[in-house]
Amino acid sequence: MEAVLVSACLRGVPCRFDGRHKAVPGLAEAVAGREVVPFCPEVAGGLATPRRPAELVGGDGHDVLDGAARVVDDTGRDVTARFLDGARSALERARQTGCAEALLMPRSPSCGRGAVYDGSFTGALTPGDGVTAALLERAGIAVRPAPGM
C-alpha cells in the first residue's frame, strides 16, 4: 500500500502552536486507499504544545536549510534548530515508511508550501516553503498543501 506523510494537525491531532488541530474534511478523500503517516515536525523537533507562534525571518525554509534565514517565535527567541531537527525527523519517517508524497499544513513555518508567514507576525504571507516542506522536496518527495485549505 502506498504511504503518504500528512501533517498530524490535519488528521485531528491537537499539536498546533495554539494547542488545537486543523482537521479538514477533504483530507479523507485525498488519502483514500493509502497508508496515512501522521507527523508533526515541530513536536518531533522538541517544541511543546501549545507553544509560541513562530515565523520564518530572512527567507523561506530553503534559506533556513542553507543557513541564510532563521525561525523565530513572537518573543524573538531563535527556534531554528528545533525546526531543523523536526524536518530531519519528518524526512526520516517518510523514508522509513516509503512515502513518496506529503500533504502538509499550508502557511506553516514547517509545513507551508508555496506561501508562508513573512516574519512580521501580522498574518502577512510571502512566497516560499516551510523548513520541512523544503527538506522533503529536496529529497524528492512531492509536497502538496492539504486539499481545501
Short mmCIF file of N, CA, C and O in Angstrom, two decimals:
data_model
loop_
_atom_site.label_atom_id
_atom_site.label_comp_id
_atom_site.label_asym_id
_atom_site.label_seq_id
_atom_site.Cartn_x
_atom_site.Cartn_y
_atom_site.Cartn_z
N MET A 1 0.84 -1.18 0.00
CA MET A 1 0.00 0.00 0.00
C MET A 1 0.89 1.25 0.00
O MET A 1 1.84 1.34 0.76
N GLU A 2 0.57 2.16 -0.84
CA GLU A 2 1.30 3.43 -0.93
C GLU A 2 1.09 4.24 0.35
O GLU A 2 -0.01 4.29 0.89
N ALA A 3 2.14 4.89 0.82
CA ALA A 3 2.06 5.69 2.04
C ALA A 3 2.18 7.18 1.71
O ALA A 3 2.85 7.55 0.75
N VAL A 4 1.53 7.99 2.52
CA VAL A 4 1.59 9.44 2.37
C VAL A 4 1.79 10.06 3.75
O VAL A 4 1.12 9.71 4.71
N LEU A 5 2.78 10.95 3.85
CA LEU A 5 3.03 11.69 5.08
C LEU A 5 2.03 12.84 5.16
O LEU A 5 1.83 13.55 4.17
N VAL A 6 1.39 13.00 6.31
CA VAL A 6 0.36 14.03 6.48
C VAL A 6 0.63 14.80 7.77
O VAL A 6 0.92 14.19 8.81
N SER A 7 0.52 16.12 7.71
CA SER A 7 0.65 16.92 8.93
C SER A 7 -0.34 16.38 9.95
O SER A 7 -1.54 16.28 9.68
N ALA A 8 0.16 16.06 11.14
CA ALA A 8 -0.68 15.45 12.17
C ALA A 8 -1.87 16.33 12.53
O ALA A 8 -2.97 15.82 12.79
N CYS A 9 -1.69 17.64 12.53
CA CYS A 9 -2.80 18.53 12.89
C CYS A 9 -3.96 18.40 11.91
O CYS A 9 -5.12 18.57 12.29
N LEU A 10 -3.67 18.06 10.67
CA LEU A 10 -4.71 17.88 9.66
C LEU A 10 -5.49 16.59 9.89
O LEU A 10 -6.60 16.43 9.37
N ARG A 11 -4.92 15.67 10.64
CA ARG A 11 -5.59 14.40 10.98
C ARG A 11 -6.33 14.49 12.32
O ARG A 11 -6.78 13.50 12.84
N GLY A 12 -6.39 15.70 12.87
CA GLY A 12 -7.14 15.89 14.12
C GLY A 12 -6.32 15.81 15.38
O GLY A 12 -6.86 15.85 16.48
N VAL A 13 -5.01 15.72 15.25
CA VAL A 13 -4.14 15.68 16.43
C VAL A 13 -3.94 17.12 16.92
O VAL A 13 -3.51 17.99 16.14
N PRO A 14 -4.23 17.41 18.18
CA PRO A 14 -4.09 18.77 18.70
C PRO A 14 -2.62 19.12 18.98
O PRO A 14 -2.18 19.16 20.12
N CYS A 15 -1.87 19.39 17.93
CA CYS A 15 -0.43 19.64 18.07
C CYS A 15 0.00 20.99 17.50
O CYS A 15 1.19 21.28 17.49
N ARG A 16 -0.96 21.80 17.07
CA ARG A 16 -0.61 23.12 16.54
C ARG A 16 -0.05 24.02 17.65
O ARG A 16 -0.20 23.74 18.83
N PHE A 17 0.54 25.13 17.26
CA PHE A 17 1.13 26.05 18.23
C PHE A 17 0.11 26.49 19.29
O PHE A 17 0.46 26.71 20.44
N ASP A 18 -1.16 26.58 18.90
CA ASP A 18 -2.20 27.02 19.83
C ASP A 18 -2.86 25.88 20.59
O ASP A 18 -3.85 26.08 21.29
N GLY A 19 -2.33 24.67 20.44
CA GLY A 19 -2.85 23.52 21.14
C GLY A 19 -4.07 22.89 20.49
O GLY A 19 -4.67 21.97 21.05
N ARG A 20 -4.41 23.34 19.31
CA ARG A 20 -5.59 22.80 18.61
C ARG A 20 -5.15 22.00 17.39
O ARG A 20 -3.97 21.91 17.08
N HIS A 21 -6.13 21.45 16.70
CA HIS A 21 -5.87 20.75 15.44
C HIS A 21 -6.48 21.57 14.31
O HIS A 21 -7.09 22.61 14.54
N LYS A 22 -6.31 21.10 13.10
CA LYS A 22 -6.85 21.79 11.93
C LYS A 22 -7.38 20.73 10.95
O LYS A 22 -7.10 20.75 9.76
N ALA A 23 -8.15 19.77 11.48
CA ALA A 23 -8.69 18.69 10.66
C ALA A 23 -9.52 19.27 9.51
O ALA A 23 -10.27 20.22 9.70
N VAL A 24 -9.35 18.70 8.33
CA VAL A 24 -10.10 19.15 7.15
C VAL A 24 -10.88 17.98 6.56
O VAL A 24 -10.36 16.88 6.43
N PRO A 25 -12.15 18.23 6.20
CA PRO A 25 -12.99 17.16 5.69
C PRO A 25 -12.49 16.54 4.39
O PRO A 25 -12.61 15.34 4.18
N GLY A 26 -11.89 17.32 3.49
CA GLY A 26 -11.45 16.81 2.20
C GLY A 26 -10.23 15.91 2.26
O GLY A 26 -9.88 15.28 1.27
N LEU A 27 -9.61 15.83 3.42
CA LEU A 27 -8.38 15.04 3.53
C LEU A 27 -8.64 13.55 3.37
O LEU A 27 -7.88 12.86 2.70
N ALA A 28 -9.71 13.06 3.95
CA ALA A 28 -10.00 11.62 3.86
C ALA A 28 -10.09 11.15 2.41
O ALA A 28 -9.56 10.10 2.06
N GLU A 29 -10.73 11.92 1.59
CA GLU A 29 -10.84 11.58 0.17
C GLU A 29 -9.48 11.63 -0.52
O GLU A 29 -9.14 10.78 -1.34
N ALA A 30 -8.67 12.63 -0.16
CA ALA A 30 -7.35 12.79 -0.79
C ALA A 30 -6.39 11.66 -0.46
O ALA A 30 -5.49 11.38 -1.25
N VAL A 31 -6.57 11.00 0.68
CA VAL A 31 -5.66 9.94 1.09
C VAL A 31 -6.29 8.55 1.01
O VAL A 31 -5.67 7.57 1.41
N ALA A 32 -7.48 8.46 0.47
CA ALA A 32 -8.20 7.19 0.39
C ALA A 32 -7.35 6.12 -0.30
O ALA A 32 -6.70 6.39 -1.32
N GLY A 33 -7.32 4.94 0.28
CA GLY A 33 -6.59 3.83 -0.30
C GLY A 33 -5.10 3.83 -0.03
O GLY A 33 -4.37 3.00 -0.55
N ARG A 34 -4.64 4.79 0.78
CA ARG A 34 -3.21 4.87 1.10
C ARG A 34 -3.00 4.79 2.60
O ARG A 34 -3.88 5.13 3.39
N GLU A 35 -1.83 4.35 2.97
CA GLU A 35 -1.45 4.36 4.39
C GLU A 35 -1.11 5.79 4.77
O GLU A 35 -0.24 6.42 4.16
N VAL A 36 -1.77 6.32 5.78
CA VAL A 36 -1.52 7.68 6.24
C VAL A 36 -0.50 7.64 7.37
O VAL A 36 -0.66 6.90 8.35
N VAL A 37 0.54 8.45 7.21
CA VAL A 37 1.59 8.56 8.22
C VAL A 37 1.51 9.97 8.81
O VAL A 37 2.07 10.91 8.24
N PRO A 38 0.77 10.14 9.92
CA PRO A 38 0.67 11.48 10.52
C PRO A 38 1.97 11.86 11.21
O PRO A 38 2.62 11.02 11.84
N PHE A 39 2.35 13.14 11.08
CA PHE A 39 3.62 13.57 11.65
C PHE A 39 3.59 15.06 11.90
O PHE A 39 3.14 15.83 11.06
N CYS A 40 4.06 15.49 13.07
CA CYS A 40 4.21 16.92 13.37
C CYS A 40 5.70 17.21 13.56
O CYS A 40 6.29 16.83 14.58
N PRO A 41 6.32 17.88 12.61
CA PRO A 41 7.75 18.15 12.74
C PRO A 41 8.11 19.07 13.90
O PRO A 41 9.19 18.95 14.47
N GLU A 42 7.22 19.97 14.28
CA GLU A 42 7.54 20.89 15.37
C GLU A 42 7.59 20.14 16.70
O GLU A 42 8.49 20.35 17.51
N VAL A 43 6.64 19.24 16.92
CA VAL A 43 6.66 18.41 18.13
C VAL A 43 7.86 17.47 18.08
O VAL A 43 8.58 17.30 19.07
N ALA A 44 8.10 16.86 16.91
CA ALA A 44 9.25 15.95 16.77
C ALA A 44 10.57 16.68 17.00
O ALA A 44 11.54 16.07 17.46
N GLY A 45 10.60 17.97 16.72
CA GLY A 45 11.80 18.77 16.95
C GLY A 45 11.98 19.20 18.39
O GLY A 45 12.96 19.87 18.71
N GLY A 46 11.04 18.85 19.25
CA GLY A 46 11.18 19.15 20.66
C GLY A 46 10.39 20.34 21.17
O GLY A 46 10.56 20.74 22.32
N LEU A 47 9.52 20.90 20.33
CA LEU A 47 8.72 22.04 20.79
C LEU A 47 7.46 21.54 21.49
O LEU A 47 6.89 20.51 21.12
N ALA A 48 7.03 22.28 22.49
CA ALA A 48 5.86 21.91 23.28
C ALA A 48 4.57 22.27 22.56
O ALA A 48 4.57 23.06 21.61
N THR A 49 3.48 21.71 23.03
CA THR A 49 2.14 22.08 22.57
C THR A 49 1.35 22.43 23.82
O THR A 49 1.26 21.61 24.73
N PRO A 50 0.80 23.64 23.91
CA PRO A 50 0.95 24.74 22.96
C PRO A 50 2.35 25.36 23.07
O PRO A 50 3.10 25.07 23.99
N ARG A 51 2.63 26.25 22.12
CA ARG A 51 3.93 26.92 22.07
C ARG A 51 3.74 28.30 21.47
O ARG A 51 2.70 28.60 20.89
N ARG A 52 4.76 29.12 21.57
CA ARG A 52 4.71 30.46 20.99
C ARG A 52 4.65 30.32 19.46
O ARG A 52 5.30 29.43 18.90
N PRO A 53 3.88 31.18 18.78
CA PRO A 53 3.89 31.13 17.32
C PRO A 53 5.27 31.49 16.79
O PRO A 53 5.97 32.31 17.37
N ALA A 54 5.64 30.86 15.68
CA ALA A 54 6.95 31.11 15.07
C ALA A 54 6.76 31.42 13.59
O ALA A 54 5.80 30.96 12.97
N GLU A 55 7.67 32.19 13.06
CA GLU A 55 7.67 32.53 11.63
C GLU A 55 9.09 32.54 11.10
O GLU A 55 10.06 32.61 11.86
N LEU A 56 9.19 32.47 9.79
CA LEU A 56 10.49 32.49 9.10
C LEU A 56 10.95 33.94 8.94
O LEU A 56 10.15 34.80 8.55
N VAL A 57 12.21 34.19 9.21
CA VAL A 57 12.78 35.53 9.11
C VAL A 57 14.00 35.48 8.20
O VAL A 57 14.89 34.67 8.40
N GLY A 58 14.01 36.31 7.17
CA GLY A 58 15.16 36.40 6.28
C GLY A 58 15.10 35.48 5.08
O GLY A 58 16.06 35.33 4.35
N GLY A 59 13.95 34.83 4.87
CA GLY A 59 13.79 33.94 3.73
C GLY A 59 12.81 32.84 4.06
O GLY A 59 12.07 32.92 5.05
N ASP A 60 12.82 31.78 3.26
CA ASP A 60 11.89 30.67 3.49
C ASP A 60 12.65 29.45 4.00
O ASP A 60 13.83 29.54 4.38
N GLY A 61 11.99 28.30 4.01
CA GLY A 61 12.61 27.08 4.51
C GLY A 61 13.85 26.66 3.76
O GLY A 61 14.79 26.11 4.35
N HIS A 62 13.90 26.91 2.45
CA HIS A 62 15.10 26.59 1.67
C HIS A 62 16.27 27.43 2.19
O HIS A 62 17.40 26.93 2.32
N ASP A 63 15.99 28.70 2.49
CA ASP A 63 17.05 29.57 3.02
C ASP A 63 17.49 29.12 4.42
O ASP A 63 18.67 29.21 4.75
N VAL A 64 16.55 28.62 5.21
CA VAL A 64 16.91 28.08 6.53
C VAL A 64 17.84 26.88 6.36
O VAL A 64 18.88 26.79 7.02
N LEU A 65 17.50 25.98 5.44
CA LEU A 65 18.36 24.82 5.19
C LEU A 65 19.76 25.23 4.74
O LEU A 65 20.74 24.55 5.05
N ASP A 66 19.84 26.35 4.03
CA ASP A 66 21.13 26.84 3.53
C ASP A 66 21.85 27.74 4.55
O ASP A 66 22.92 28.26 4.25
N GLY A 67 21.24 27.94 5.72
CA GLY A 67 21.86 28.77 6.75
C GLY A 67 21.72 30.26 6.55
O GLY A 67 22.38 31.05 7.22
N ALA A 68 20.83 30.68 5.64
CA ALA A 68 20.68 32.10 5.32
C ALA A 68 19.46 32.75 5.96
O ALA A 68 19.26 33.95 5.82
N ALA A 69 18.62 31.98 6.66
CA ALA A 69 17.42 32.51 7.31
C ALA A 69 17.23 31.77 8.63
O ALA A 69 17.91 30.76 8.89
N ARG A 70 16.31 32.27 9.44
CA ARG A 70 16.07 31.68 10.76
C ARG A 70 14.56 31.51 10.98
O ARG A 70 13.75 32.08 10.27
N VAL A 71 14.24 30.76 12.02
CA VAL A 71 12.87 30.66 12.51
C VAL A 71 12.88 31.23 13.91
O VAL A 71 13.70 30.83 14.75
N VAL A 72 12.02 32.22 14.17
CA VAL A 72 11.94 32.84 15.49
C VAL A 72 10.50 32.84 15.97
O VAL A 72 9.57 32.89 15.16
N ASP A 73 10.34 32.80 17.30
CA ASP A 73 8.99 32.90 17.82
C ASP A 73 8.65 34.38 18.04
O ASP A 73 9.49 35.26 17.79
N ASP A 74 7.44 34.63 18.48
CA ASP A 74 6.98 36.02 18.58
C ASP A 74 7.62 36.80 19.73
O ASP A 74 7.37 37.99 19.88
N THR A 75 8.48 36.15 20.51
CA THR A 75 9.25 36.88 21.53
C THR A 75 10.67 37.17 21.04
O THR A 75 11.46 37.77 21.75
N GLY A 76 10.99 36.69 19.82
CA GLY A 76 12.32 36.88 19.25
C GLY A 76 13.27 35.72 19.50
O GLY A 76 14.42 35.75 19.06
N ARG A 77 12.81 34.69 20.22
CA ARG A 77 13.65 33.53 20.50
C ARG A 77 13.89 32.72 19.23
O ARG A 77 12.97 32.39 18.51
N ASP A 78 15.13 32.40 18.96
CA ASP A 78 15.50 31.62 17.77
C ASP A 78 15.19 30.15 18.02
O ASP A 78 15.73 29.54 18.95
N VAL A 79 14.32 29.58 17.19
CA VAL A 79 13.93 28.17 17.31
C VAL A 79 14.33 27.39 16.06
O VAL A 79 13.81 26.31 15.79
N THR A 80 15.27 27.93 15.31
CA THR A 80 15.71 27.31 14.06
C THR A 80 16.15 25.87 14.26
O THR A 80 15.77 24.99 13.49
N ALA A 81 16.96 25.61 15.27
CA ALA A 81 17.48 24.26 15.49
C ALA A 81 16.35 23.26 15.70
O ALA A 81 16.41 22.13 15.19
N ARG A 82 15.31 23.66 16.41
CA ARG A 82 14.16 22.77 16.64
C ARG A 82 13.45 22.46 15.32
O ARG A 82 13.03 21.33 15.08
N PHE A 83 13.30 23.46 14.48
CA PHE A 83 12.64 23.26 13.19
C PHE A 83 13.47 22.38 12.27
O PHE A 83 12.93 21.55 11.54
N LEU A 84 14.78 22.54 12.30
CA LEU A 84 15.65 21.68 11.51
C LEU A 84 15.61 20.24 12.01
O LEU A 84 15.53 19.31 11.21
N ASP A 85 15.63 20.06 13.34
CA ASP A 85 15.53 18.70 13.90
C ASP A 85 14.21 18.04 13.48
O ASP A 85 14.18 16.87 13.11
N GLY A 86 13.13 18.80 13.55
CA GLY A 86 11.82 18.27 13.17
C GLY A 86 11.75 17.91 11.70
O GLY A 86 11.17 16.89 11.32
N ALA A 87 12.36 18.74 10.86
CA ALA A 87 12.37 18.47 9.41
C ALA A 87 13.15 17.19 9.12
O ALA A 87 12.71 16.35 8.33
N ARG A 88 14.30 17.03 9.78
CA ARG A 88 15.08 15.81 9.58
C ARG A 88 14.31 14.57 10.05
O ARG A 88 14.34 13.52 9.41
N SER A 89 13.60 14.71 11.15
CA SER A 89 12.78 13.59 11.66
C SER A 89 11.65 13.26 10.69
O SER A 89 11.34 12.08 10.48
N ALA A 90 11.05 14.27 10.10
CA ALA A 90 9.97 14.04 9.12
C ALA A 90 10.52 13.30 7.90
O ALA A 90 9.89 12.35 7.41
N LEU A 91 11.68 13.71 7.43
CA LEU A 91 12.29 13.03 6.28
C LEU A 91 12.62 11.59 6.62
O LEU A 91 12.35 10.68 5.83
N GLU A 92 13.17 11.37 7.80
CA GLU A 92 13.50 10.00 8.22
C GLU A 92 12.24 9.14 8.28
O GLU A 92 12.22 8.01 7.79
N ARG A 93 11.17 9.68 8.85
CA ARG A 93 9.91 8.93 8.94
C ARG A 93 9.34 8.65 7.56
O ARG A 93 8.85 7.54 7.28
N ALA A 94 9.40 9.63 6.67
CA ALA A 94 8.90 9.43 5.30
C ALA A 94 9.69 8.33 4.60
O ALA A 94 9.10 7.48 3.92
N ARG A 95 10.98 8.33 4.77
CA ARG A 95 11.81 7.28 4.14
C ARG A 95 11.53 5.91 4.75
O ARG A 95 11.44 4.92 4.03
N GLN A 96 11.38 5.85 6.07
CA GLN A 96 11.11 4.57 6.76
C GLN A 96 9.81 3.94 6.28
O GLN A 96 9.69 2.73 6.23
N THR A 97 8.84 4.77 5.98
CA THR A 97 7.51 4.27 5.63
C THR A 97 7.24 4.28 4.13
O THR A 97 6.15 3.91 3.69
N GLY A 98 8.22 4.70 3.34
CA GLY A 98 8.08 4.68 1.89
C GLY A 98 7.18 5.74 1.31
O GLY A 98 6.58 5.54 0.25
N CYS A 99 7.08 6.88 1.96
CA CYS A 99 6.23 7.98 1.47
C CYS A 99 6.90 8.66 0.28
O CYS A 99 8.03 9.11 0.36
N ALA A 100 6.16 8.75 -0.82
CA ALA A 100 6.64 9.49 -1.99
C ALA A 100 5.95 10.84 -2.08
O ALA A 100 6.29 11.66 -2.92
N GLU A 101 4.97 11.07 -1.18
CA GLU A 101 4.19 12.31 -1.20
C GLU A 101 3.91 12.75 0.23
O GLU A 101 3.81 11.91 1.14
N ALA A 102 3.78 14.06 0.42
CA ALA A 102 3.41 14.62 1.71
C ALA A 102 2.31 15.65 1.50
O ALA A 102 2.41 16.49 0.60
N LEU A 103 1.26 15.58 2.30
CA LEU A 103 0.19 16.58 2.32
C LEU A 103 0.35 17.35 3.62
O LEU A 103 0.21 16.79 4.72
N LEU A 104 0.67 18.64 3.49
CA LEU A 104 1.09 19.41 4.65
C LEU A 104 0.22 20.63 4.90
O LEU A 104 -0.48 21.12 4.01
N MET A 105 0.32 21.14 6.12
CA MET A 105 -0.44 22.30 6.58
C MET A 105 0.06 23.57 5.88
O MET A 105 1.23 23.93 5.98
N PRO A 106 -0.83 24.25 5.16
CA PRO A 106 -0.44 25.48 4.46
C PRO A 106 0.05 26.58 5.42
O PRO A 106 -0.36 26.63 6.57
N ARG A 107 0.92 27.40 4.92
CA ARG A 107 1.40 28.63 5.56
C ARG A 107 2.31 28.42 6.77
O ARG A 107 2.90 29.34 7.28
N SER A 108 2.43 27.21 7.23
CA SER A 108 3.22 26.89 8.42
C SER A 108 4.72 27.12 8.18
O SER A 108 5.21 26.85 7.09
N PRO A 109 5.46 27.57 9.20
CA PRO A 109 6.91 27.71 9.04
C PRO A 109 7.60 26.35 8.88
O PRO A 109 8.72 26.29 8.40
N SER A 110 6.93 25.28 9.23
CA SER A 110 7.45 23.93 8.99
C SER A 110 6.91 23.37 7.69
O SER A 110 7.67 22.93 6.84
N CYS A 111 5.60 23.36 7.56
CA CYS A 111 4.93 22.58 6.53
C CYS A 111 4.41 23.38 5.34
O CYS A 111 3.94 22.80 4.37
N GLY A 112 4.45 24.69 5.40
CA GLY A 112 3.89 25.52 4.33
C GLY A 112 4.50 25.20 2.97
O GLY A 112 5.68 24.88 2.87
N ARG A 113 3.67 25.28 1.95
CA ARG A 113 4.12 25.02 0.58
C ARG A 113 3.60 26.12 -0.32
O ARG A 113 2.40 26.29 -0.47
N GLY A 114 4.50 26.91 -0.89
CA GLY A 114 4.12 27.97 -1.82
C GLY A 114 3.94 29.33 -1.18
O GLY A 114 4.17 30.34 -1.82
N ALA A 115 3.55 29.36 0.09
CA ALA A 115 3.40 30.63 0.81
C ALA A 115 3.55 30.35 2.31
O ALA A 115 3.05 29.35 2.82
N VAL A 116 4.26 31.23 2.99
CA VAL A 116 4.47 31.12 4.43
C VAL A 116 4.32 32.51 5.05
O VAL A 116 4.42 33.52 4.37
N TYR A 117 4.09 32.53 6.37
CA TYR A 117 4.02 33.82 7.06
C TYR A 117 5.37 34.51 6.97
O TYR A 117 6.41 33.88 7.01
N ASP A 118 5.35 35.83 6.83
CA ASP A 118 6.55 36.59 6.43
C ASP A 118 7.49 37.03 7.55
O ASP A 118 8.45 37.74 7.31
N GLY A 119 7.23 36.63 8.79
CA GLY A 119 8.14 37.01 9.87
C GLY A 119 7.75 38.28 10.59
O GLY A 119 8.40 38.66 11.55
N SER A 120 6.66 38.92 10.16
CA SER A 120 6.22 40.16 10.80
C SER A 120 5.19 39.91 11.90
O SER A 120 4.83 40.83 12.62
N PHE A 121 4.69 38.69 11.99
CA PHE A 121 3.65 38.31 12.95
C PHE A 121 2.39 39.17 12.80
O PHE A 121 1.71 39.45 13.77
N THR A 122 2.12 39.56 11.55
CA THR A 122 0.91 40.34 11.25
C THR A 122 -0.09 39.52 10.44
O THR A 122 -1.16 40.02 10.12
N GLY A 123 0.26 38.31 10.08
CA GLY A 123 -0.60 37.49 9.24
C GLY A 123 -0.29 37.62 7.76
O GLY A 123 -0.91 36.97 6.93
N ALA A 124 0.70 38.46 7.42
CA ALA A 124 1.08 38.65 6.02
C ALA A 124 1.84 37.42 5.52
O ALA A 124 2.61 36.80 6.25
N LEU A 125 1.60 37.11 4.25
CA LEU A 125 2.26 35.95 3.62
C LEU A 125 3.29 36.39 2.61
O LEU A 125 3.21 37.50 2.05
N THR A 126 4.25 35.51 2.37
CA THR A 126 5.26 35.73 1.35
C THR A 126 5.46 34.41 0.60
O THR A 126 5.25 33.34 1.18
N PRO A 127 5.84 34.46 -0.66
CA PRO A 127 6.07 33.20 -1.38
C PRO A 127 7.20 32.40 -0.73
O PRO A 127 8.18 32.98 -0.26
N GLY A 128 7.05 31.09 -0.70
CA GLY A 128 8.10 30.24 -0.16
C GLY A 128 7.54 28.99 0.48
O GLY A 128 6.33 28.75 0.48
N ASP A 129 8.43 28.20 1.03
CA ASP A 129 8.09 26.93 1.66
C ASP A 129 8.60 26.91 3.09
O ASP A 129 9.57 27.59 3.43
N GLY A 130 7.96 26.09 3.93
CA GLY A 130 8.43 25.87 5.29
C GLY A 130 9.67 24.99 5.30
O GLY A 130 10.05 24.41 4.27
N VAL A 131 10.27 24.85 6.45
CA VAL A 131 11.53 24.11 6.58
C VAL A 131 11.36 22.63 6.23
O VAL A 131 12.14 22.08 5.45
N THR A 132 10.33 21.99 6.77
CA THR A 132 10.10 20.58 6.48
C THR A 132 9.72 20.38 5.02
O THR A 132 10.23 19.47 4.36
N ALA A 133 8.85 21.23 4.52
CA ALA A 133 8.45 21.13 3.11
C ALA A 133 9.66 21.24 2.20
O ALA A 133 9.81 20.48 1.24
N ALA A 134 10.56 22.17 2.50
CA ALA A 134 11.76 22.37 1.68
C ALA A 134 12.66 21.13 1.73
O ALA A 134 13.16 20.68 0.69
N LEU A 135 12.86 20.56 2.92
CA LEU A 135 13.73 19.40 3.03
C LEU A 135 13.13 18.18 2.32
O LEU A 135 13.83 17.46 1.61
N LEU A 136 11.83 17.96 2.49
CA LEU A 136 11.19 16.84 1.80
C LEU A 136 11.29 17.01 0.29
O LEU A 136 11.59 16.05 -0.42
N GLU A 137 11.05 18.22 -0.18
CA GLU A 137 11.13 18.47 -1.62
C GLU A 137 12.54 18.20 -2.13
O GLU A 137 12.72 17.56 -3.17
N ARG A 138 13.55 18.65 -1.41
CA ARG A 138 14.94 18.41 -1.82
C ARG A 138 15.26 16.92 -1.87
O ARG A 138 16.14 16.51 -2.63
N ALA A 139 14.56 16.14 -1.06
CA ALA A 139 14.80 14.69 -1.02
C ALA A 139 13.97 13.95 -2.05
O ALA A 139 14.01 12.72 -2.11
N GLY A 140 13.22 14.68 -2.89
CA GLY A 140 12.45 14.05 -3.95
C GLY A 140 11.05 13.61 -3.57
O GLY A 140 10.40 12.89 -4.32
N ILE A 141 10.58 14.06 -2.43
CA ILE A 141 9.21 13.74 -2.01
C ILE A 141 8.29 14.86 -2.47
O ILE A 141 8.57 16.04 -2.23
N ALA A 142 7.22 14.50 -3.17
CA ALA A 142 6.26 15.50 -3.67
C ALA A 142 5.53 16.12 -2.49
O ALA A 142 4.94 15.40 -1.67
N VAL A 143 5.58 17.43 -2.37
CA VAL A 143 4.95 18.14 -1.26
C VAL A 143 3.79 18.94 -1.79
O VAL A 143 3.94 19.73 -2.73
N ARG A 144 2.63 18.73 -1.16
CA ARG A 144 1.42 19.45 -1.58
C ARG A 144 0.71 19.99 -0.34
O ARG A 144 0.72 19.35 0.70
N PRO A 145 0.07 21.15 -0.50
CA PRO A 145 -0.77 21.63 0.60
C PRO A 145 -2.00 20.74 0.73
O PRO A 145 -2.43 20.12 -0.26
N ALA A 146 -2.55 20.66 1.89
CA ALA A 146 -3.75 19.85 2.12
C ALA A 146 -4.89 20.37 1.25
O ALA A 146 -5.01 21.58 1.03
N PRO A 147 -5.74 19.49 0.75
CA PRO A 147 -6.86 19.92 -0.08
C PRO A 147 -7.85 20.76 0.72
O PRO A 147 -8.05 20.54 1.91
N GLY A 148 -8.42 21.74 0.06
CA GLY A 148 -9.44 22.58 0.68
C GLY A 148 -8.93 23.62 1.64
O GLY A 148 -9.68 24.21 2.40
N MET A 149 -7.63 23.87 1.63
CA MET A 149 -7.09 24.87 2.57
C MET A 149 -6.47 26.01 1.81
O MET A 149 -5.90 25.92 0.83
#
